[in-house]
Amino acid sequence: MPTVSVKRDLLFHALGRTYTDEEFDELCFEFGLELDEITSEKDIISREQGDTKAEGASDVILYKIDVPANRYDLLCLEGLVRGLQVFKQKMEAPRYRRVSPASSEPQRLVITEETTAVRPHAVAAVLRNITFTQERYDSFIELQEKLHQNVCRKRTLVAIGTHDLDTISGPFTYTAKPPGDIRFKPLNQAKEYTAQELMSLYKTDSHLRHYLHIIEDEAVYPVIYDSNGIVLSMPPIINGDHSKISLNTKNVFIECTATDLTKAKIVLDMMVTMFCEYCEEPFTVEEAEVVYPDGRTCQYPVLYPLTITLHESTEHIAQLLTKMCLRSEVMSDGEQIEVEIPPTRSDVIHACDIMEDAAMAYGFNNIPRTTPRTYTIANQLPLNKLSELLRQDLAAAGFTEALTFALCSQEDIADKLLKNISETRACRISNPKTAEFQVARTTLLSGLLKTVAANRKMPLPLRLFEISDVVLKDESKDVGARNNRRLCAVYYNKSPGFEVIHGLMDRVMQLLEIKPGQGNGYHIQAADDSTFFPGRCAEIFACGKSIGRLGVLHPDVINRFELTMPCSALDIDIEHFL
Amino acid sequence: MADTGLVETLLRRVEKVDGGLDSQDVATSLGVDHQAIVGAVKSLLALGDVISADQRSSKHWELTGEGCEIAEQGSHEARVVSSIPEEGMPQSQLMKLAFGKVGFSKAMSNKWIRLDKGHEGGPRIFKTVEHLEDLVRDKLLLVQKGQASQLEEKEKNELKKRKLLSEVTVKSYWITKGSCFSTTITKQETELTPEMIASGSWKEKKFKPYNFEALGVAPDCGHLHPLMKVRTQFRQIFLEMGFTEMPTNNFIESSFWNFDSLFQPQQHPARDQHDTFFLSDPAQAHEFPQDYLERVRKVHSEGGFGSQGYKYDWKIEEAQKNILRTHTTAVSARMLYKLAQQEKFTPVKYFSIDRVFRNETLDATHLAEFHQIEGVVADYGLTLGDLMGILHQFFNKLGLKKWVEVGNSGMFRPEMLLPMGLPEGVTVIAWGLSLERPTMIKYGINNIRELVGHKVNLQMVYDSPVCRLDS
C-alpha cells in the first residue's frame, strides 16, 4: 500500500474545517483509507538520524495516510481532498473536459519509427494558464514521483516529463538515437553531456541510478526534441534543463512515454485531472495531438468517462455511488443504474468495483451480518489427518516436535550430509537474497540437526522429531516438482542410541498396524548411505517397499553440523501409509 | 544420621537443664568437636518437634599461633633478658636469635636492657634488671584459660594489634526441649514399602514429613511445538464449522495458478523478483488446461465477463514461471477451477493452513516463510453480509475481539471466477491470516525466530502450555 504524507493544516484548510485526530481517523476508515501515522519532518529525521540532525527541521504536523494500491487518484493532496469532499457531499464530483486551444492548432507530438525498438508509446497534454504556489508546485512534483514508483513500475512502464511550454516550441518529435548522438544540458547540470556521458555520470546518483538499466543496453535511447532541436527529455532517465518548470510557469506541457499504452493513458489522465483545478478554467485540459509513424493521429488526454451499467435498481445505490465520485442515474426502466466512471478512477474496471464503492459509502459496519446457508460436511485431508495423529503419538513416545524451515542452503542438504547435490532431486531457487534460501529442502534431517546445534546447552539426551513436507523434482507433475510428507527423528546423546531410534521406528510401525516380518510386514536390512556411519545404517521396508532409513550418523556429519555427541536418526516417507 | 550415642547424650543433657543450653558449651564439656554437636542437632530437628534450636552467634577471643608460643615460653622481650648472661652479649649475636629483633626493641623500651655502642669488639648488650614481670605472657595465659573478660578492652586490642590475639565469631545453637521431647528416638521412615503394606508394619512406623515446598520431578516426555498446537486448534475450528481441508502439499506453483488465475496482472509488484522466490530448476510449468488458460489470457489483455480487463500484452512465458507459492490462494484457485469442471455446481466450504513463501526483507516479525490460514466459501448469492457474518463466527471461536488487524478478507472478482467456468451468480467469499501472528500474541513471543526455525529455544517448547484459543 502506498503511503501519502500531507501537511495536516493544509489538508484541513482545503477541507474547509478542522478535525481531531480521532475524527479524521474515523473519516479515513469510512472512506477506505487508513491514517497510518501522525508525525512531522523533525520527528522522522530524529528517528532515522538522531536528534542533532533533526534540529531546525520543520515540525509542521504531517498525516501519513495509507492508500489502496490501485487508487492513483488519492496519491496527492488535491485528489485526496476532492475524494473526501465529494464523499462528505461538500462538492459535486467534477466533470473533466478536454478542450481545443482557443486560437491556434493543438500542440503536436510526432512519434518516429525508431522508438519501436525501445519505448514505442507516447501521449501528451497541456495545462493552460495554471497558477502554481509553493505547495501546489511541491505536490505536482511529488505526484510524478509517486506515480513513477507505483503505476509506472519504477519508470519501466511509463515515464513522465513536464515542461514549461513557453520555453519551447512545437511540433515536438519523439524519436530514438544512438547514445553518442544525443547531447544536451540535463536538469540541474551546468553543461551539456552526451547520453553516454550522462549514463556514467548518473551511475553514482542515488536516485537516478535505479533507472539506468531500463535503456542502458539498448542500441538507441529515446529522446524528445522541440522544433528547434532543443531536448525536452531523454525518457525514462532525465529531462532537459532548458524546459524545466518553475513556480512562475503558466503553461505546462506534459508528455508520458511508455512500454504499456494503457498505463500511459492512465498516468497522463492522473497528472492532468489532479492539477487542472488550478487552471484559469478549472477542470479543463488542453488537448495535444500525437502523430504515429504510420500517419494516424490521436488526441490526448483521453478523459472520456467510462459507462458501466449496474443491474441494481435502487435510487439509494445511485446516491451512494455519487458520493464516491461515480455519477449515477437510475435508468428509465427502473431496473438498472448507469454509472459514469471519471478518468480519475482507472481502478474501476468492472461492475463489482462499483458495488465495492457502494458498500464502502454505505459503511461496511452498517451491513447486517448474516449466516450463509451453505450446508457442507467437513473432510480432513487424509495426509494431514495421518500426520496429526502420528505427531501426538511421537510426543507421547518422548520425542519433542521441531519446526524447521522448508528453504535452506545447498550445503545443508548435500555437503553437510556427505551427499552430492546431484543425487538429491532438489529444486533450486533463482533469486535468493542469501544462501539460506538456495533450495527447497529434500530432507528434514538437516533442520533437526541445526535445531540440536542451537540447543546444545539443553540437558541430554535430546529427542526431536518433525513431520513435514520436503520438495522433490518430479517430471510427472505439471510444475515439475512435488511435496513429500516425511517423518524424521533424531536421538542425540553420549552414546548413539541406535536401539532408541530403532525402538521409535518399531513404535511407529505398531501405530500404523504393520507387524514385523517380510512380505506385508516391515523389516530393516543393512544399507550403504554416506550420511551414516559405515555398517550402522539400515533401509526400512514396509509391505515390500523401501520407505526410509535409520542409523547412526557419520562422525563427519556430526562435525559439519557443529555437534559433538553421537547421534542416530530415522527418516521415513509416510505417504506410503495413506 | 549423626552418631546415635552422641544424639542420645545430647538429649539427656537437654533433659537435665531447665532452660536450654548452648551447643558450644556442650561441645566443650563433652570434649568433642562442635561440628559433631551441630550434626546431632540437625538430625534431631529433622525428626520433628523433639527439640527446638535457635541459631545464635557469639564472639570470643583466641590466641594466635604466636600468642600460643608466648603463653608457653614467655614474651620475646622476657626471653631476650633471660638469654643475656651477666657479662653481656654482642648485639650481633642477639639479633641472630629468633625472638631477637622484636624482643630487643621491646626490652629496650621497657628499659630491661642497655646497649653499649662503644664497647670494644662491637656494640654489646647488658641486662639492667634481675627479676621482671612478664605481663604480656600473663595476659595471654588468662585468655587461654577462657578468662579474657578479666582484661580491659584496651589491653585486648593492644594484643590484637601485636597479632597475638584474635576475635572469632562462633555460631552455635541454643537448644531447648520441643513439644515432643523424648530422650529415646524412633527412626522415621522415608517411604512406604511393599513390605510394610504386606506386614502391616506401617501402622507402628513414623514417616518423615514431605517437603511440599519443593517442585516435583518433571515427567520424561515429548512435547508438541506451540505453533503446531495452534495449527491444530485452527484446524479444529474449521472442521467444527464444516470446512473441508484443501490439499496444499505443493510448495512449488506456477505463476499461472499463483497470480494469473487470480486476475493479478503480470506487471504487479508482487510478481517482482524482490517479493517472490522464482525457481531456476524446474524453471517452468508445462501443463495447463488450455481453454481455461486462453480465457485467462483474454480477460487480462482484452477484458470480458463484464470487465474492461487490464489491456496489456499477456504473456504465457510469465505464467509458466515456477515460483514458491506466495499464498495458499493458489490452491484455492485450483480447487475452484476443479469445482467449476463438475457437471453440476455444488456449494463448498474449504480451508487450508500451510506454508507460503516471500522473498522479503527479514526482521523480528517477518520470515521468508510462514503459515497462511485460509477459508473459502462458494455458493450462489453469497453477500458481503454473509462474509461479515462468517468472519464474526470464525473470530468469535478464536476469542479474538480485534481481528481486523490480523487478516484480510473479501469476495473473489468475477474476472477470476467466470473464466474458470463457475456459473454466473456463484459468489466466493474468502479470508486469510497468518498462523504465526496469533501464535505470537497467544504465547507472548516478540521475535518470530524464537518460535519458528532451528533457532527455537527447546525450553520454550518444553514449557509451552496447551492451546485453547477461546480462553
mmCIF file of C-alpha atoms in Angstrom, chain A residues 153 157 260 262-263 306 308 348-353 359 364-365 367-381 383-385 388 391-392 395 398-407 426-433 436-437 440-441 447 450-451 454-455 458 462-466 468-469 471 473 475-483 485 575, chain B residues 220-225 227-228 231-232 235 239 242-247 249-254 263 267 269 272-274 276-282 284-287 305-308 310-312 322 324 334 347-349 355 357 359-360 362 367-369 377 379 382-386 388-390 392-393 413-415 452-454 456-459 461-462:
data_model
loop_
_atom_site.group_PDB
_atom_site.id
_atom_site.type_symbol
_atom_site.label_atom_id
_atom_site.label_comp_id
_atom_site.label_asym_id
_atom_site.label_seq_id
_atom_site.Cartn_x
_atom_site.Cartn_y
_atom_site.Cartn_z
ATOM 1 C CA ARG A 153 6.615 0.405 -12.052
ATOM 2 C CA LEU A 157 6.160 1.005 -17.901
ATOM 3 C CA ASP A 260 2.443 -0.004 -21.966
ATOM 4 C CA THR A 262 -2.933 1.654 -21.306
ATOM 5 C CA LYS A 263 -0.808 2.670 -18.333
ATOM 6 C CA LEU A 306 -16.458 5.077 -18.976
ATOM 7 C CA ILE A 308 -20.891 0.782 -16.780
ATOM 8 C CA VAL A 348 -12.783 0.727 -11.733
ATOM 9 C CA ILE A 349 -12.884 -1.902 -14.455
ATOM 10 C CA HIS A 350 -15.919 -3.989 -13.523
ATOM 11 C CA ALA A 351 -19.336 -3.516 -12.011
ATOM 12 C CA CYS A 352 -18.027 -5.274 -8.887
ATOM 13 C CA ASP A 353 -15.652 -2.354 -8.243
ATOM 14 C CA ALA A 359 -20.689 -0.835 0.084
ATOM 15 C CA PHE A 364 -19.171 -1.938 5.901
ATOM 16 C CA ASN A 365 -20.109 -1.858 9.550
ATOM 17 C CA ILE A 367 -24.152 -4.127 6.669
ATOM 18 C CA PRO A 368 -26.195 -6.617 8.720
ATOM 19 C CA ARG A 369 -24.292 -9.842 9.405
ATOM 20 C CA THR A 370 -25.911 -12.941 8.066
ATOM 21 C CA THR A 371 -25.008 -16.605 8.172
ATOM 22 C CA PRO A 372 -24.606 -18.329 4.816
ATOM 23 C CA ARG A 373 -26.995 -21.249 4.449
ATOM 24 C CA THR A 374 -24.312 -23.214 2.644
ATOM 25 C CA TYR A 375 -24.593 -26.743 4.039
ATOM 26 C CA THR A 376 -21.465 -28.846 3.792
ATOM 27 C CA ILE A 377 -19.863 -31.826 5.504
ATOM 28 C CA ALA A 378 -16.267 -31.287 6.549
ATOM 29 C CA ASN A 379 -13.477 -33.625 5.491
ATOM 30 C CA GLN A 380 -9.889 -33.716 6.589
ATOM 31 C CA LEU A 381 -7.141 -34.238 4.047
ATOM 32 C CA LEU A 383 -2.426 -36.995 4.654
ATOM 33 C CA ASN A 384 -2.876 -34.254 7.242
ATOM 34 C CA LYS A 385 -5.128 -36.440 9.370
ATOM 35 C CA GLU A 388 -1.797 -35.059 13.122
ATOM 36 C CA ARG A 391 2.523 -36.209 15.898
ATOM 37 C CA GLN A 392 0.544 -36.823 19.086
ATOM 38 C CA ALA A 395 5.319 -36.758 21.504
ATOM 39 C CA GLY A 398 9.115 -38.963 24.412
ATOM 40 C CA PHE A 399 10.147 -37.027 21.312
ATOM 41 C CA THR A 400 9.763 -33.254 21.044
ATOM 42 C CA GLU A 401 8.429 -31.600 17.927
ATOM 43 C CA ALA A 402 10.659 -29.236 15.971
ATOM 44 C CA LEU A 403 9.507 -26.815 13.286
ATOM 45 C CA THR A 404 12.217 -26.090 10.758
ATOM 46 C CA PHE A 405 12.427 -24.113 7.518
ATOM 47 C CA ALA A 406 11.437 -25.560 4.151
ATOM 48 C CA LEU A 407 14.105 -23.457 2.449
ATOM 49 C CA ALA A 426 16.488 -30.650 -5.147
ATOM 50 C CA CYS A 427 14.512 -27.734 -6.579
ATOM 51 C CA ARG A 428 16.639 -24.637 -6.936
ATOM 52 C CA ILE A 429 15.682 -21.002 -6.308
ATOM 53 C CA SER A 430 16.922 -18.497 -8.902
ATOM 54 C CA ASN A 431 16.821 -15.289 -6.877
ATOM 55 C CA PRO A 432 17.737 -15.964 -3.247
ATOM 56 C CA LYS A 433 18.830 -12.881 -1.281
ATOM 57 C CA GLU A 436 19.761 -19.639 3.386
ATOM 58 C CA PHE A 437 17.251 -19.771 0.533
ATOM 59 C CA ALA A 440 13.836 -26.311 -1.091
ATOM 60 C CA ARG A 441 14.794 -28.981 1.441
ATOM 61 C CA GLY A 447 16.777 -28.865 10.041
ATOM 62 C CA LYS A 450 20.535 -27.469 13.226
ATOM 63 C CA THR A 451 17.895 -27.392 15.953
ATOM 64 C CA ALA A 454 21.157 -24.377 18.564
ATOM 65 C CA ASN A 455 20.199 -26.211 21.774
ATOM 66 C CA MET A 458 19.917 -28.337 26.968
ATOM 67 C CA LEU A 462 17.809 -34.588 23.000
ATOM 68 C CA ARG A 463 14.977 -36.418 21.252
ATOM 69 C CA LEU A 464 13.467 -34.458 18.372
ATOM 70 C CA PHE A 465 11.061 -35.152 15.539
ATOM 71 C CA GLU A 466 9.299 -33.357 12.740
ATOM 72 C CA SER A 468 6.500 -32.118 7.418
ATOM 73 C CA ASP A 469 6.990 -31.774 3.674
ATOM 74 C CA VAL A 471 10.173 -30.974 -2.061
ATOM 75 C CA LYS A 473 11.708 -32.724 -8.599
ATOM 76 C CA GLU A 475 8.619 -34.692 -14.112
ATOM 77 C CA SER A 476 5.177 -36.228 -13.886
ATOM 78 C CA LYS A 477 3.722 -33.126 -12.173
ATOM 79 C CA ASP A 478 2.530 -30.024 -14.064
ATOM 80 C CA VAL A 479 5.095 -27.837 -12.289
ATOM 81 C CA GLY A 480 7.841 -30.497 -12.409
ATOM 82 C CA ALA A 481 8.032 -30.953 -8.634
ATOM 83 C CA ARG A 482 6.043 -32.378 -5.750
ATOM 84 C CA ASN A 483 5.947 -32.327 -1.985
ATOM 85 C CA ARG A 485 5.483 -35.889 3.618
ATOM 86 C CA GLU A 575 2.760 -41.192 2.169
ATOM 87 C CA ASP B 220 10.095 -37.745 30.992
ATOM 88 C CA CYS B 221 8.030 -36.934 27.923
ATOM 89 C CA GLY B 222 7.993 -35.331 24.493
ATOM 90 C CA HIS B 223 6.311 -32.053 23.592
ATOM 91 C CA LEU B 224 4.441 -30.628 20.656
ATOM 92 C CA HIS B 225 5.599 -27.380 19.082
ATOM 93 C CA LEU B 227 2.866 -23.191 16.550
ATOM 94 C CA MET B 228 1.665 -26.666 15.632
ATOM 95 C CA ARG B 231 -2.485 -25.023 13.963
ATOM 96 C CA THR B 232 -4.343 -27.986 15.432
ATOM 97 C CA ARG B 235 -7.985 -26.930 12.003
ATOM 98 C CA LEU B 239 -13.794 -28.619 10.949
ATOM 99 C CA GLY B 242 -17.991 -27.677 8.282
ATOM 100 C CA PHE B 243 -14.981 -26.701 6.162
ATOM 101 C CA THR B 244 -13.115 -29.314 4.108
ATOM 102 C CA GLU B 245 -9.331 -29.343 4.067
ATOM 103 C CA MET B 246 -7.638 -28.467 0.765
ATOM 104 C CA PRO B 247 -4.564 -30.379 -0.485
ATOM 105 C CA ASN B 249 1.071 -30.091 -0.209
ATOM 106 C CA ASN B 250 2.596 -28.352 -3.248
ATOM 107 C CA PHE B 251 5.023 -25.599 -2.260
ATOM 108 C CA ILE B 252 6.107 -25.124 -5.861
ATOM 109 C CA GLU B 253 3.468 -23.499 -8.003
ATOM 110 C CA SER B 254 3.301 -21.917 -11.429
ATOM 111 C CA PHE B 263 -6.565 -11.887 -12.106
ATOM 112 C CA GLN B 267 3.318 -6.270 -14.034
ATOM 113 C CA PRO B 269 4.728 -5.547 -7.902
ATOM 114 C CA ASP B 272 8.687 -8.829 -8.712
ATOM 115 C CA GLN B 273 11.987 -10.613 -8.018
ATOM 116 C CA HIS B 274 12.107 -8.692 -4.735
ATOM 117 C CA THR B 276 8.688 -13.727 -4.862
ATOM 118 C CA PHE B 277 11.088 -16.686 -4.980
ATOM 119 C CA PHE B 278 11.404 -17.880 -8.571
ATOM 120 C CA LEU B 279 12.793 -21.309 -9.441
ATOM 121 C CA SER B 280 15.679 -21.969 -11.766
ATOM 122 C CA ASP B 281 15.104 -25.726 -11.641
ATOM 123 C CA PRO B 282 12.415 -26.721 -12.502
ATOM 124 C CA GLN B 284 8.776 -23.682 -15.868
ATOM 125 C CA ALA B 285 5.451 -25.401 -15.543
ATOM 126 C CA HIS B 286 4.427 -27.199 -18.695
ATOM 127 C CA GLU B 287 0.827 -28.278 -18.381
ATOM 128 C CA PHE B 305 -17.145 -11.189 -18.418
ATOM 129 C CA GLY B 306 -18.277 -7.594 -17.851
ATOM 130 C CA SER B 307 -14.736 -6.358 -17.266
ATOM 131 C CA GLN B 308 -12.562 -3.845 -19.070
ATOM 132 C CA TYR B 310 -6.076 -4.640 -17.878
ATOM 133 C CA LYS B 311 -5.414 -4.182 -21.618
ATOM 134 C CA TYR B 312 -1.817 -5.323 -21.808
ATOM 135 C CA ASN B 322 7.630 -21.590 -11.442
ATOM 136 C CA LEU B 324 7.438 -20.920 -4.362
ATOM 137 C CA ARG B 334 -7.055 -24.888 -8.386
ATOM 138 C CA PRO B 347 -21.639 -25.369 -2.751
ATOM 139 C CA VAL B 348 -18.340 -25.802 -0.939
ATOM 140 C CA LYS B 349 -16.537 -24.613 2.155
ATOM 141 C CA ARG B 355 3.436 -22.726 4.363
ATOM 142 C CA PHE B 357 6.982 -18.036 0.860
ATOM 143 C CA ASN B 359 11.388 -13.122 -0.770
ATOM 144 C CA GLU B 360 11.094 -10.281 1.741
ATOM 145 C CA LEU B 362 13.608 -10.252 7.164
ATOM 146 C CA LEU B 367 10.473 -14.569 7.822
ATOM 147 C CA ALA B 368 10.845 -15.791 4.241
ATOM 148 C CA GLU B 369 8.292 -18.483 5.018
ATOM 149 C CA VAL B 377 -16.942 -20.416 0.778
ATOM 150 C CA ASP B 379 -22.251 -20.727 -3.201
ATOM 151 C CA LEU B 382 -23.345 -15.086 -1.018
ATOM 152 C CA THR B 383 -23.306 -11.467 0.152
ATOM 153 C CA LEU B 384 -20.973 -9.109 1.967
ATOM 154 C CA GLY B 385 -23.287 -9.638 4.927
ATOM 155 C CA ASP B 386 -22.511 -13.366 4.732
ATOM 156 C CA MET B 388 -19.112 -10.351 7.722
ATOM 157 C CA GLY B 389 -21.258 -12.956 9.459
ATOM 158 C CA ILE B 390 -18.949 -15.895 8.877
ATOM 159 C CA HIS B 392 -17.622 -12.887 13.028
ATOM 160 C CA GLN B 393 -18.320 -16.516 13.846
ATOM 161 C CA ARG B 413 -13.556 -10.993 -8.532
ATOM 162 C CA PRO B 414 -15.790 -12.174 -11.395
ATOM 163 C CA GLU B 415 -12.714 -11.911 -13.672
ATOM 164 C CA VAL B 452 9.878 -20.809 14.085
ATOM 165 C CA GLY B 453 13.009 -22.448 12.685
ATOM 166 C CA HIS B 454 16.020 -24.206 14.106
ATOM 167 C CA VAL B 456 13.982 -22.135 18.626
ATOM 168 C CA ASN B 457 14.679 -22.478 22.328
ATOM 169 C CA LEU B 458 13.617 -26.028 23.184
ATOM 170 C CA GLN B 459 12.971 -24.999 26.779
ATOM 171 C CA VAL B 461 8.770 -25.743 23.563
ATOM 172 C CA TYR B 462 9.018 -27.913 26.712
#
